[in-house]
Amino acid sequence: MVIYRMMKLDKLLLGVLLLLFAVPMSAQQPDAKNILERTAEAFRKAGGVKLAFTVNEQQGSYAGVLYLEGEKFVVETEGMKTWFDGHTQWSYVASADEVNVSEPTQEELQTLNPYAWLSLYKQGYRLKLSSVGGKQDKSVYYITMTAADKRKDPESVYLFVTKDTYRLHQVDLAPRGSKYMTTILIDSYQTGQSYPDSFFVFDKKAYPTAEVIDMRSVSYTHLTLPTKLE
């Protein structure tokens, strides 16, 4: 159960980190929607990307690294590593020395794949360009996304985007039913990276003792994301 919660949490956090990167470019006015569009365009032009991030939540904090190129990615957090080559996903849990192999559904890819995310405001979230503490920050745009449906989780998402480079700087998550906020800080953002295709594929030789569990042959009921980040 602990391993399952870790995997579900990493999926959700990864999805939040990536949610900006699939919004199409269109409008020209500096409103909330346009800021997201410009951020998405800047990301698409960046080529291979490496992000270092820190997650601060009720239980503590931990760091991670995210590598992206096209629809492929690798994400590393403490004790876990996930590879996705555009078709197959491998999730390695160090404490169990096991790797789960799956082919994510479209719904699951919404929390994993940057090109599978639909823009959040089209999923029943209201967009607003806001201020921080009642004052406009000269260095970042502050965007709030609030769920119109009271059953949706997270209840609210707060995005900080740098004005000069249109890069995601910080994400604050407000899970429904919880008074605690989860904050994701982007510590560094490197563009123009180049990764071979093999980088996004699990290498069994590098983990010779790991048990490989092929979930593609297992039928199970899909579980939705928990209402609390535990």
Tab-separated table of C-alpha atoms in Angstrom:
chain	number	residue	atom	x	y	z
A	1	MET	CA	0.000	0.000	0.000
A	2	VAL	CA	2.885	2.407	0.809
A	3	ILE	CA	4.490	1.679	-2.557
A	4	TYR	CA	1.150	2.211	-4.302
A	5	ARG	CA	0.643	5.589	-2.597
A	6	MET	CA	4.177	6.665	-3.560
A	7	MET	CA	3.545	5.777	-7.194
A	8	LYS	CA	0.174	7.554	-7.261
A	9	LEU	CA	1.662	10.667	-5.625
A	10	ASP	CA	4.570	10.800	-8.081
A	11	LYS	CA	2.100	10.481	-10.973
A	12	LEU	CA	-0.007	13.354	-9.714
A	13	LEU	CA	2.964	15.608	-9.029
A	14	LEU	CA	4.453	14.808	-12.395
A	15	GLY	CA	1.168	15.577	-14.030
A	16	VAL	CA	1.009	18.961	-12.346
A	17	LEU	CA	4.565	19.754	-13.423
A	18	LEU	CA	3.607	18.945	-16.993
A	19	LEU	CA	0.111	20.348	-17.253
A	20	LEU	CA	1.220	23.606	-18.880
A	21	PHE	CA	3.079	21.924	-21.703
A	22	ALA	CA	0.199	20.758	-23.880
A	23	VAL	CA	-1.829	23.964	-24.254
A	24	PRO	CA	-1.972	25.178	-27.916
A	25	MET	CA	-0.692	28.622	-28.954
A	26	SER	CA	-3.386	31.126	-30.000
A	27	ALA	CA	-4.312	34.410	-28.305
A	28	GLN	CA	-2.070	37.461	-28.073
A	29	GLN	CA	-3.487	39.331	-25.067
A	30	PRO	CA	-1.583	39.035	-21.758
A	31	ASP	CA	-4.364	37.217	-19.923
A	32	ALA	CA	-4.155	33.934	-17.994
A	33	LYS	CA	-4.913	31.756	-21.019
A	34	ASN	CA	-2.361	33.522	-23.189
A	35	ILE	CA	0.325	33.180	-20.516
A	36	LEU	CA	-0.235	29.406	-20.479
A	37	GLU	CA	-0.095	29.322	-24.269
A	38	ARG	CA	3.171	31.234	-24.358
A	39	THR	CA	4.615	28.980	-21.672
A	40	ALA	CA	3.631	25.931	-23.708
A	41	GLU	CA	5.199	27.404	-26.848
A	42	ALA	CA	8.444	28.197	-25.019
A	43	PHE	CA	8.557	24.612	-23.792
A	44	ARG	CA	7.969	23.152	-27.270
A	45	LYS	CA	10.845	25.217	-28.660
A	46	ALA	CA	13.208	24.187	-25.869
A	47	GLY	CA	14.073	20.751	-27.290
A	48	GLY	CA	15.175	18.229	-24.678
A	49	VAL	CA	14.609	19.587	-21.183
A	50	LYS	CA	15.943	18.732	-17.723
A	51	LEU	CA	14.050	20.007	-14.691
A	52	ALA	CA	15.167	19.769	-11.084
A	53	PHE	CA	12.355	20.254	-8.600
A	54	THR	CA	11.574	20.151	-4.886
A	55	VAL	CA	8.259	19.052	-3.406
A	56	ASN	CA	7.193	20.451	-0.025
A	57	GLU	CA	4.170	18.819	1.607
A	58	GLN	CA	2.698	18.032	5.009
A	59	GLN	CA	4.870	14.938	5.500
A	60	GLY	CA	8.102	16.735	4.593
A	61	SER	CA	10.010	17.506	1.410
A	62	TYR	CA	11.926	15.655	-1.278
A	63	ALA	CA	13.725	16.464	-4.518
A	64	GLY	CA	13.372	15.066	-8.007
A	65	VAL	CA	14.599	15.383	-11.585
A	66	LEU	CA	12.475	15.271	-14.730
A	67	TYR	CA	13.885	14.653	-18.232
A	68	LEU	CA	11.668	15.401	-21.229
A	69	GLU	CA	11.978	15.097	-24.988
A	70	GLY	CA	8.899	15.055	-27.174
A	71	GLU	CA	6.370	12.702	-25.622
A	72	LYS	CA	9.065	10.702	-23.806
A	73	PHE	CA	10.201	11.305	-20.248
A	74	VAL	CA	12.107	10.006	-17.249
A	75	VAL	CA	11.328	11.129	-13.706
A	76	GLU	CA	13.470	10.381	-10.655
A	77	THR	CA	12.453	10.928	-7.041
A	78	GLU	CA	13.786	9.446	-3.833
A	79	GLY	CA	13.510	5.677	-4.105
A	80	MET	CA	11.641	5.723	-7.412
A	81	LYS	CA	12.345	6.081	-11.117
A	82	THR	CA	9.920	6.015	-14.039
A	83	TRP	CA	10.664	5.709	-17.763
A	84	PHE	CA	8.184	6.322	-20.592
A	85	ASP	CA	9.177	5.822	-24.244
A	86	GLY	CA	5.927	7.071	-25.742
A	87	HIS	CA	4.236	3.675	-25.505
A	88	THR	CA	5.475	1.625	-22.529
A	89	GLN	CA	6.034	2.754	-18.958
A	90	TRP	CA	8.416	1.222	-16.407
A	91	SER	CA	8.185	2.249	-12.731
A	92	TYR	CA	11.002	1.067	-10.467
A	93	VAL	CA	10.581	1.069	-6.671
A	94	ALA	CA	13.943	0.720	-4.931
A	95	SER	CA	12.583	-0.411	-1.546
A	96	ALA	CA	10.861	-3.394	-3.165
A	97	ASP	CA	13.470	-3.873	-5.900
A	98	GLU	CA	10.695	-4.289	-8.430
A	99	VAL	CA	9.656	-2.625	-11.666
A	100	ASN	CA	6.082	-2.453	-12.897
A	101	VAL	CA	5.574	-2.461	-16.672
A	102	SER	CA	2.414	-0.979	-18.155
A	103	GLU	CA	0.908	0.718	-21.185
A	104	PRO	CA	-0.847	3.755	-19.713
A	105	THR	CA	-4.391	4.534	-20.809
A	106	GLN	CA	-5.287	7.976	-22.111
A	107	GLU	CA	-6.739	8.803	-18.690
A	108	GLU	CA	-3.574	7.700	-16.903
A	109	LEU	CA	-1.403	9.643	-19.336
A	110	GLN	CA	-3.112	12.822	-18.214
A	111	THR	CA	-0.980	12.542	-15.076
A	112	LEU	CA	2.143	11.275	-16.851
A	113	ASN	CA	2.558	12.481	-20.410
A	114	PRO	CA	3.045	16.154	-21.364
A	115	TYR	CA	1.353	15.663	-24.737
A	116	ALA	CA	-1.655	13.836	-23.317
A	117	TRP	CA	-2.707	16.581	-20.917
A	118	LEU	CA	-5.788	18.541	-21.907
A	119	SER	CA	-5.664	22.135	-20.751
A	120	LEU	CA	-6.907	22.120	-17.186
A	121	TYR	CA	-9.320	24.993	-17.661
A	122	LYS	CA	-11.136	22.905	-20.283
A	123	GLN	CA	-11.661	20.196	-17.682
A	124	GLY	CA	-13.903	22.358	-15.554
A	125	TYR	CA	-11.398	24.756	-14.009
A	126	ARG	CA	-11.787	28.516	-14.015
A	127	LEU	CA	-8.710	30.543	-15.017
A	128	LYS	CA	-7.737	33.844	-13.447
A	129	LEU	CA	-4.692	36.087	-13.556
A	130	SER	CA	-4.250	37.114	-9.927
A	131	SER	CA	-1.895	38.955	-7.600
A	132	VAL	CA	0.258	37.624	-4.773
A	133	GLY	CA	-0.694	39.054	-1.398
A	134	GLY	CA	-2.706	41.782	-3.094
A	135	LYS	CA	0.336	43.031	-5.022
A	136	GLN	CA	1.491	42.347	-8.559
A	137	ASP	CA	4.916	40.701	-8.701
A	138	LYS	CA	7.090	42.274	-11.373
A	139	SER	CA	8.978	39.031	-12.049
A	140	VAL	CA	6.204	36.388	-12.231
A	141	TYR	CA	2.655	35.909	-13.434
A	142	TYR	CA	0.379	34.356	-10.826
A	143	ILE	CA	-2.433	32.235	-12.253
A	144	THR	CA	-5.161	30.536	-10.259
A	145	MET	CA	-7.193	27.563	-11.470
A	146	THR	CA	-10.306	26.741	-9.457
A	147	ALA	CA	-12.510	23.685	-9.993
A	148	ALA	CA	-16.093	24.560	-10.882
A	149	ASP	CA	-17.197	21.052	-9.860
A	150	LYS	CA	-16.938	20.640	-6.085
A	151	ARG	CA	-16.065	16.958	-6.571
A	152	LYS	CA	-12.924	17.621	-8.594
A	153	ASP	CA	-9.491	17.199	-7.057
A	154	PRO	CA	-7.313	19.161	-6.670
A	155	GLU	CA	-9.693	21.915	-5.649
A	156	SER	CA	-7.324	24.682	-6.764
A	157	VAL	CA	-3.972	24.999	-8.546
A	158	TYR	CA	-1.787	28.096	-8.314
A	159	LEU	CA	0.845	28.627	-11.004
A	160	PHE	CA	3.828	30.989	-10.968
A	161	VAL	CA	5.273	31.705	-14.446
A	162	THR	CA	8.354	33.869	-15.031
A	163	LYS	CA	7.552	36.967	-17.079
A	164	ASP	CA	10.850	37.174	-18.948
A	165	THR	CA	11.181	33.532	-20.058
A	166	TYR	CA	7.635	32.109	-19.737
A	167	ARG	CA	8.844	29.192	-17.663
A	168	LEU	CA	7.002	27.478	-14.857
A	169	HIS	CA	8.629	28.521	-11.577
A	170	GLN	CA	6.300	27.160	-8.888
A	171	VAL	CA	3.069	25.185	-8.489
A	172	ASP	CA	0.886	25.183	-5.367
A	173	LEU	CA	-1.674	22.384	-5.053
A	174	ALA	CA	-4.740	22.608	-2.823
A	175	PRO	CA	-6.127	19.060	-2.476
A	176	ARG	CA	-9.853	18.871	-1.834
A	177	GLY	CA	-10.702	18.131	1.771
A	178	SER	CA	-7.260	19.044	3.096
A	179	LYS	CA	-6.039	22.218	4.770
A	180	TYR	CA	-2.460	21.491	3.731
A	181	MET	CA	-0.908	22.827	0.537
A	182	THR	CA	1.631	20.968	-1.571
A	183	THR	CA	4.251	23.196	-3.213
A	184	ILE	CA	6.430	22.206	-6.157
A	185	LEU	CA	9.427	24.453	-6.804
A	186	ILE	CA	11.340	24.315	-10.087
A	187	ASP	CA	14.930	24.666	-8.936
A	188	SER	CA	16.575	24.583	-12.361
A	189	TYR	CA	15.497	24.405	-15.997
A	190	GLN	CA	17.964	23.305	-18.685
A	191	THR	CA	16.988	23.374	-22.355
A	192	GLY	CA	18.594	22.087	-25.549
A	193	GLN	CA	19.333	18.678	-24.042
A	194	SER	CA	19.722	15.624	-26.269
A	195	TYR	CA	18.826	12.116	-25.147
A	196	PRO	CA	19.104	8.817	-27.048
A	197	ASP	CA	15.902	6.768	-27.380
A	198	SER	CA	17.369	4.149	-25.028
A	199	PHE	CA	17.460	6.751	-22.237
A	200	PHE	CA	13.671	6.493	-21.923
A	201	VAL	CA	13.618	2.680	-21.712
A	202	PHE	CA	14.196	0.569	-18.601
A	203	ASP	CA	17.514	-1.290	-18.805
A	204	LYS	CA	17.253	-4.659	-17.060
A	205	LYS	CA	21.036	-5.009	-17.028
A	206	ALA	CA	21.297	-1.950	-14.774
A	207	TYR	CA	18.895	-3.567	-12.279
A	208	PRO	CA	19.827	-7.267	-12.433
A	209	THR	CA	18.056	-8.270	-9.213
A	210	ALA	CA	14.822	-6.355	-9.825
A	211	GLU	CA	11.609	-8.335	-10.156
A	212	VAL	CA	9.767	-7.326	-13.325
A	213	ILE	CA	5.980	-7.282	-12.948
A	214	ASP	CA	4.199	-6.976	-16.287
A	215	MET	CA	0.922	-5.224	-15.546
A	216	ARG	CA	-0.048	-5.365	-19.217
A	217	SER	CA	-1.266	-8.942	-18.720
A	218	VAL	CA	-3.148	-8.177	-15.493
A	219	SER	CA	-6.769	-7.107	-15.449
A	220	TYR	CA	-7.617	-4.729	-12.637
A	221	THR	CA	-10.104	-1.996	-11.766
A	222	HIS	CA	-8.815	1.508	-12.399
A	223	LEU	CA	-8.457	3.488	-9.171
A	224	THR	CA	-8.858	7.249	-9.207
A	225	LEU	CA	-6.343	9.555	-7.544
A	226	PRO	CA	-6.785	9.912	-3.766
A	227	THR	CA	-8.442	13.028	-2.405
A	228	LYS	CA	-5.482	13.582	-0.091
A	229	LEU	CA	-1.803	13.525	-0.951
A	230	GLU	CA	-0.751	10.887	1.549
